[in-house]
XYZ file of C-alpha atoms in Angstrom:
305
model
C -4.345 -19.086 5.291
C -0.683 -18.507 6.143
C 0.958 -15.370 4.816
C 3.891 -17.434 3.526
C 4.679 -21.147 3.677
C 7.699 -22.955 5.059
C 8.396 -24.313 1.571
C 8.599 -20.801 0.108
C 11.018 -19.753 2.835
C 13.234 -22.790 2.206
C 13.210 -22.360 -1.584
C 14.162 -18.691 -1.207
C 17.039 -19.479 1.167
C 15.649 -17.427 4.045
C 17.179 -19.912 6.518
C 20.821 -19.220 5.565
C 22.658 -16.923 7.980
C 26.201 -15.556 8.004
C 29.417 -17.397 8.765
C 29.805 -18.419 12.390
C 32.670 -15.960 12.879
C 30.432 -13.060 11.758
C 27.515 -13.090 14.145
C 25.836 -11.152 16.920
C 25.424 -13.167 20.140
C 22.031 -11.500 20.673
C 20.769 -13.486 17.655
C 21.485 -16.806 19.367
C 17.815 -17.431 20.201
C 16.885 -17.243 16.508
C 19.547 -19.736 15.351
C 18.511 -23.355 14.765
C 21.912 -24.961 14.134
C 25.243 -24.566 12.361
C 26.218 -26.260 9.088
C 29.605 -26.054 7.368
C 30.553 -22.883 9.199
C 27.214 -21.161 8.444
C 24.404 -20.524 10.892
C 20.945 -21.868 10.015
C 18.038 -19.672 11.119
C 15.004 -21.232 12.833
C 12.248 -20.810 10.230
C 9.491 -21.772 12.665
C 10.285 -18.597 14.565
C 10.551 -16.693 11.284
C 7.006 -17.741 10.344
C 5.537 -16.472 13.608
C 7.451 -13.193 13.383
C 6.344 -12.730 9.759
C 2.690 -13.060 10.813
C 3.225 -10.504 13.587
C 4.923 -7.998 11.271
C 2.262 -8.572 8.604
C -0.568 -7.723 11.025
C 1.234 -4.620 12.274
C 1.840 -3.255 8.763
C -1.726 -4.023 7.685
C -3.229 -2.245 10.713
C -0.875 0.727 10.331
C -1.879 1.304 6.709
C -5.568 0.614 7.396
C -5.578 3.487 9.901
C -4.144 5.941 7.372
C -0.419 5.379 7.891
C 2.392 4.962 5.380
C 5.344 2.578 5.257
C 8.701 3.617 3.812
C 10.669 0.841 2.074
C 14.445 1.121 2.549
C 17.107 -1.061 0.939
C 20.152 0.375 -0.826
C 22.249 -2.794 -1.284
C 22.284 -4.226 -4.811
C 20.369 -7.357 -3.833
C 17.458 -5.246 -2.564
C 17.269 -2.278 -4.944
C 14.969 -3.801 -7.554
C 12.634 -5.534 -5.092
C 12.307 -2.386 -2.960
C 11.444 -0.183 -5.955
C 9.008 -2.648 -7.551
C 7.078 -3.607 -4.422
C 6.875 -0.065 -3.022
C 5.677 1.296 -6.364
C 3.109 -1.516 -6.588
C 1.364 -0.313 -3.429
C 2.092 3.412 -3.827
C 4.478 3.754 -0.878
C 7.692 5.851 -0.625
C 11.019 4.080 -0.956
C 14.783 4.659 -0.853
C 16.882 2.241 -2.896
C 19.938 4.273 -3.927
C 21.524 6.188 -1.069
C 20.170 7.187 2.303
C 20.688 10.914 2.788
C 21.472 11.856 6.375
C 18.497 13.648 7.912
C 15.944 12.176 5.523
C 13.681 11.607 8.536
C 15.099 13.795 11.313
C 15.506 16.813 8.999
C 12.552 16.213 6.715
C 11.765 19.930 6.356
C 15.004 20.410 4.399
C 14.404 17.252 2.368
C 10.911 18.531 1.558
C 12.450 21.708 0.081
C 14.605 19.569 -2.205
C 11.468 17.694 -3.275
C 9.859 21.019 -4.192
C 12.981 21.878 -6.188
C 12.694 18.558 -8.039
C 9.076 19.312 -8.959
C 10.114 22.758 -10.235
C 12.770 21.210 -12.473
C 10.247 18.710 -13.820
C 8.224 21.623 -15.226
C 11.099 22.681 -17.490
C 11.115 21.447 -21.091
C 14.803 20.769 -21.665
C 14.261 20.050 -25.377
C 12.794 23.485 -26.171
C 15.744 25.849 -25.734
C 14.020 28.893 -27.226
C 10.903 28.722 -25.038
C 12.867 28.126 -21.835
C 14.697 31.447 -22.077
C 17.916 29.749 -20.940
C 21.169 28.924 -22.673
C 22.108 25.365 -23.557
C 24.728 25.325 -20.823
C 22.223 26.473 -18.196
C 19.766 23.804 -19.306
C 22.516 21.189 -19.131
C 23.346 22.166 -15.541
C 19.668 22.048 -14.564
C 19.144 18.685 -16.254
C 22.071 17.216 -14.322
C 20.636 18.620 -11.080
C 17.277 17.067 -11.909
C 18.845 13.672 -12.667
C 20.725 13.738 -9.362
C 17.606 14.626 -7.379
C 15.549 11.967 -9.160
C 18.123 9.321 -8.333
C 18.255 10.089 -4.613
C 14.756 11.436 -3.938
C 12.631 9.988 -6.733
C 11.233 7.267 -4.489
C 9.933 9.744 -1.906
C 8.808 12.377 -4.418
C 5.193 12.466 -3.165
C 5.912 12.012 0.548
C 4.400 14.883 2.554
C 5.513 13.857 6.060
C 7.634 11.279 7.854
C 6.278 7.722 7.504
C 4.331 5.799 10.142
C 6.755 2.844 9.887
C 9.841 1.786 7.924
C 10.676 -1.541 6.271
C 14.451 -2.038 6.192
C 16.610 -4.629 4.444
C 19.967 -5.070 6.266
C 19.910 -2.989 9.438
C 23.727 -2.941 9.597
C 24.086 -1.255 6.211
C 21.115 1.035 6.866
C 22.187 1.888 10.426
C 21.677 5.621 9.793
C 18.058 5.030 8.746
C 17.501 2.807 11.794
C 18.993 5.456 14.091
C 16.818 8.240 12.658
C 13.666 6.119 12.911
C 14.385 5.218 16.527
C 15.101 8.858 17.374
C 11.635 9.796 16.071
C 9.988 6.711 17.651
C 9.022 5.359 14.232
C 8.477 1.567 14.379
C 11.131 -0.397 12.488
C 10.199 -3.583 10.610
C 13.287 -5.352 9.288
C 14.998 -8.561 8.220
C 17.369 -9.766 10.934
C 20.375 -11.729 9.711
C 22.661 -13.473 12.190
C 25.000 -10.453 12.316
C 22.283 -7.921 13.258
C 21.224 -6.450 16.594
C 17.610 -7.466 17.377
C 17.286 -4.727 20.015
C 17.242 -2.064 17.266
C 14.151 -3.502 15.570
C 10.545 -3.340 16.780
C 9.076 -5.939 14.406
C 11.834 -8.352 13.480
C 11.861 -11.100 10.846
C 14.810 -13.513 11.301
C 16.096 -14.309 7.826
C 18.679 -13.943 5.099
C 19.169 -10.326 4.010
C 21.861 -11.103 1.408
C 20.108 -13.411 -1.084
C 18.033 -11.726 -3.794
C 15.252 -14.336 -3.612
C 14.998 -14.044 0.162
C 14.859 -10.246 0.100
C 12.318 -10.281 -2.739
C 10.037 -12.754 -0.961
C 10.004 -10.928 2.376
C 9.608 -7.513 0.744
C 6.674 -8.869 -1.271
C 5.048 -10.125 1.945
C 5.304 -6.652 3.504
C 3.923 -5.079 0.305
C 0.999 -7.535 0.415
C 0.304 -6.402 3.990
C 0.282 -2.787 2.787
C -2.113 -3.690 -0.036
C -4.477 -5.430 2.382
C -4.337 -2.404 4.670
C -5.229 -0.101 1.761
C -8.241 -2.270 0.941
C -9.374 -2.155 4.576
C -8.902 1.629 4.582
C -11.074 1.976 1.474
C -13.757 -0.232 3.034
C -13.794 1.915 6.179
C -14.175 5.052 4.056
C -17.185 3.565 2.236
C -18.764 2.506 5.532
C -18.576 6.119 6.746
C -20.369 7.415 3.684
C -17.300 8.003 1.585
C -15.385 9.867 4.285
C -11.694 8.975 4.221
C -9.986 8.173 7.539
C -7.487 10.734 8.789
C -4.046 10.219 7.279
C -2.150 10.749 4.059
C -4.147 10.989 0.796
C -4.818 7.815 -1.141
C -2.446 7.043 -4.039
C -3.817 7.989 -7.461
C -4.159 4.362 -8.609
C -6.129 3.456 -5.502
C -8.355 6.548 -5.818
C -9.261 5.620 -9.420
C -9.994 2.043 -8.381
C -12.231 3.254 -5.544
C -14.115 5.695 -7.791
C -14.753 2.928 -10.333
C -16.142 0.653 -7.639
C -18.434 3.430 -6.349
C -19.731 4.146 -9.859
C -20.636 0.487 -10.367
C -22.315 0.376 -6.963
C -24.498 3.387 -7.902
C -25.518 1.929 -11.281
C -26.618 -1.389 -9.809
C -29.365 -0.044 -7.447
C -30.739 2.133 -10.288
C -31.253 -0.979 -12.449
C -32.957 -2.797 -9.580
C -35.397 0.073 -8.928
C -36.800 0.071 -12.488
C -38.318 -3.474 -12.377
C -39.602 -2.769 -8.867
C -41.392 0.381 -10.040
C -42.912 -1.506 -12.995
C -44.319 -4.265 -10.774
C -45.698 -1.666 -8.339
C -47.521 0.242 -11.112
C -48.926 -2.811 -12.897
C -51.666 -3.769 -10.330
C -52.955 -0.161 -10.105
C -54.906 -0.095 -13.444
C -56.314 -3.575 -12.803
C -57.609 -2.509 -9.397
C -59.157 0.625 -10.857
C -60.868 -1.232 -13.715
C -62.169 -4.110 -11.581
C -65.375 -2.360 -10.317
C -66.454 -1.455 -13.884
C -68.258 -4.795 -14.652
C -70.188 -4.515 -11.357
C -71.649 -1.140 -12.414
C -72.927 -2.404 -15.751
C -75.920 -4.456 -14.412
C -77.147 -1.544 -12.231
C -78.519 0.623 -15.108
C -80.043 -2.457 -16.732
C -81.918 -3.319 -13.542
C -83.179 0.247 -13.267
C -84.452 0.333 -16.892
C -86.287 -3.017 -16.792
C -89.202 -1.933 -14.531
C -89.690 1.219 -16.614
C -90.508 -0.835 -19.765
C -93.037 -3.062 -17.879
C -94.977 -0.068 -16.633
């Protein structure tokens, strides 16, 4: 079954590019035609590239990797946050901080600071041992950190791949990923440079429906990879493949499935044990009737004599 259909792409407006005066000549091979001063993207190529990106993301996650979702433009913010949270992956949908990948050690310290601030009860002034003004300053610091770093709060290391909406707007993120040799999966509009992207998806990166559809497809690939990762762990006797720890929601789901799997064999063993024990008494009692005539035969001659 196809990951996404041509009809879904058309209904979401994935085929609409930029105006003909705003384009990158390197995108010429992905353009189907031009209508009313707007380039139309070849969706047949988009379908094949979507399948390729889908397989890459699925395999990356299945082998223990993570995918960071990046999209700070208004059209992408909601879709990025919702889909990344759905599959337990880190995301950036407000502002990309310079060095978020190339200087992750410093970013990690800010994440630790955020977790420290989350331990403070800002409503209980007396117990905190701080003045109201100090608590106000700390609460503002916490709000600022949550806004910029909330999406990557639980990220322990740089991701295995990044999903980017609008490579021109997120050029800093693209540059950092390429510097660290992190594969880039991205939507390529007609004004983008395809040479910057490893797994490209020609499409519209300005329409909300288009961005939502393509981001959902990538999130579905992540979900399928997580399922494959869980299956591999069960096949190895519950050992988890090397990589980042499973998200809490996935760990609970996996534990529930294992509990059900353990209860089922126990129920099957009880009827089997009952059927195995049932023939034993019958076999032991069977010779009893054969022994009864023996004493009678021995006593009969005694009476005749």
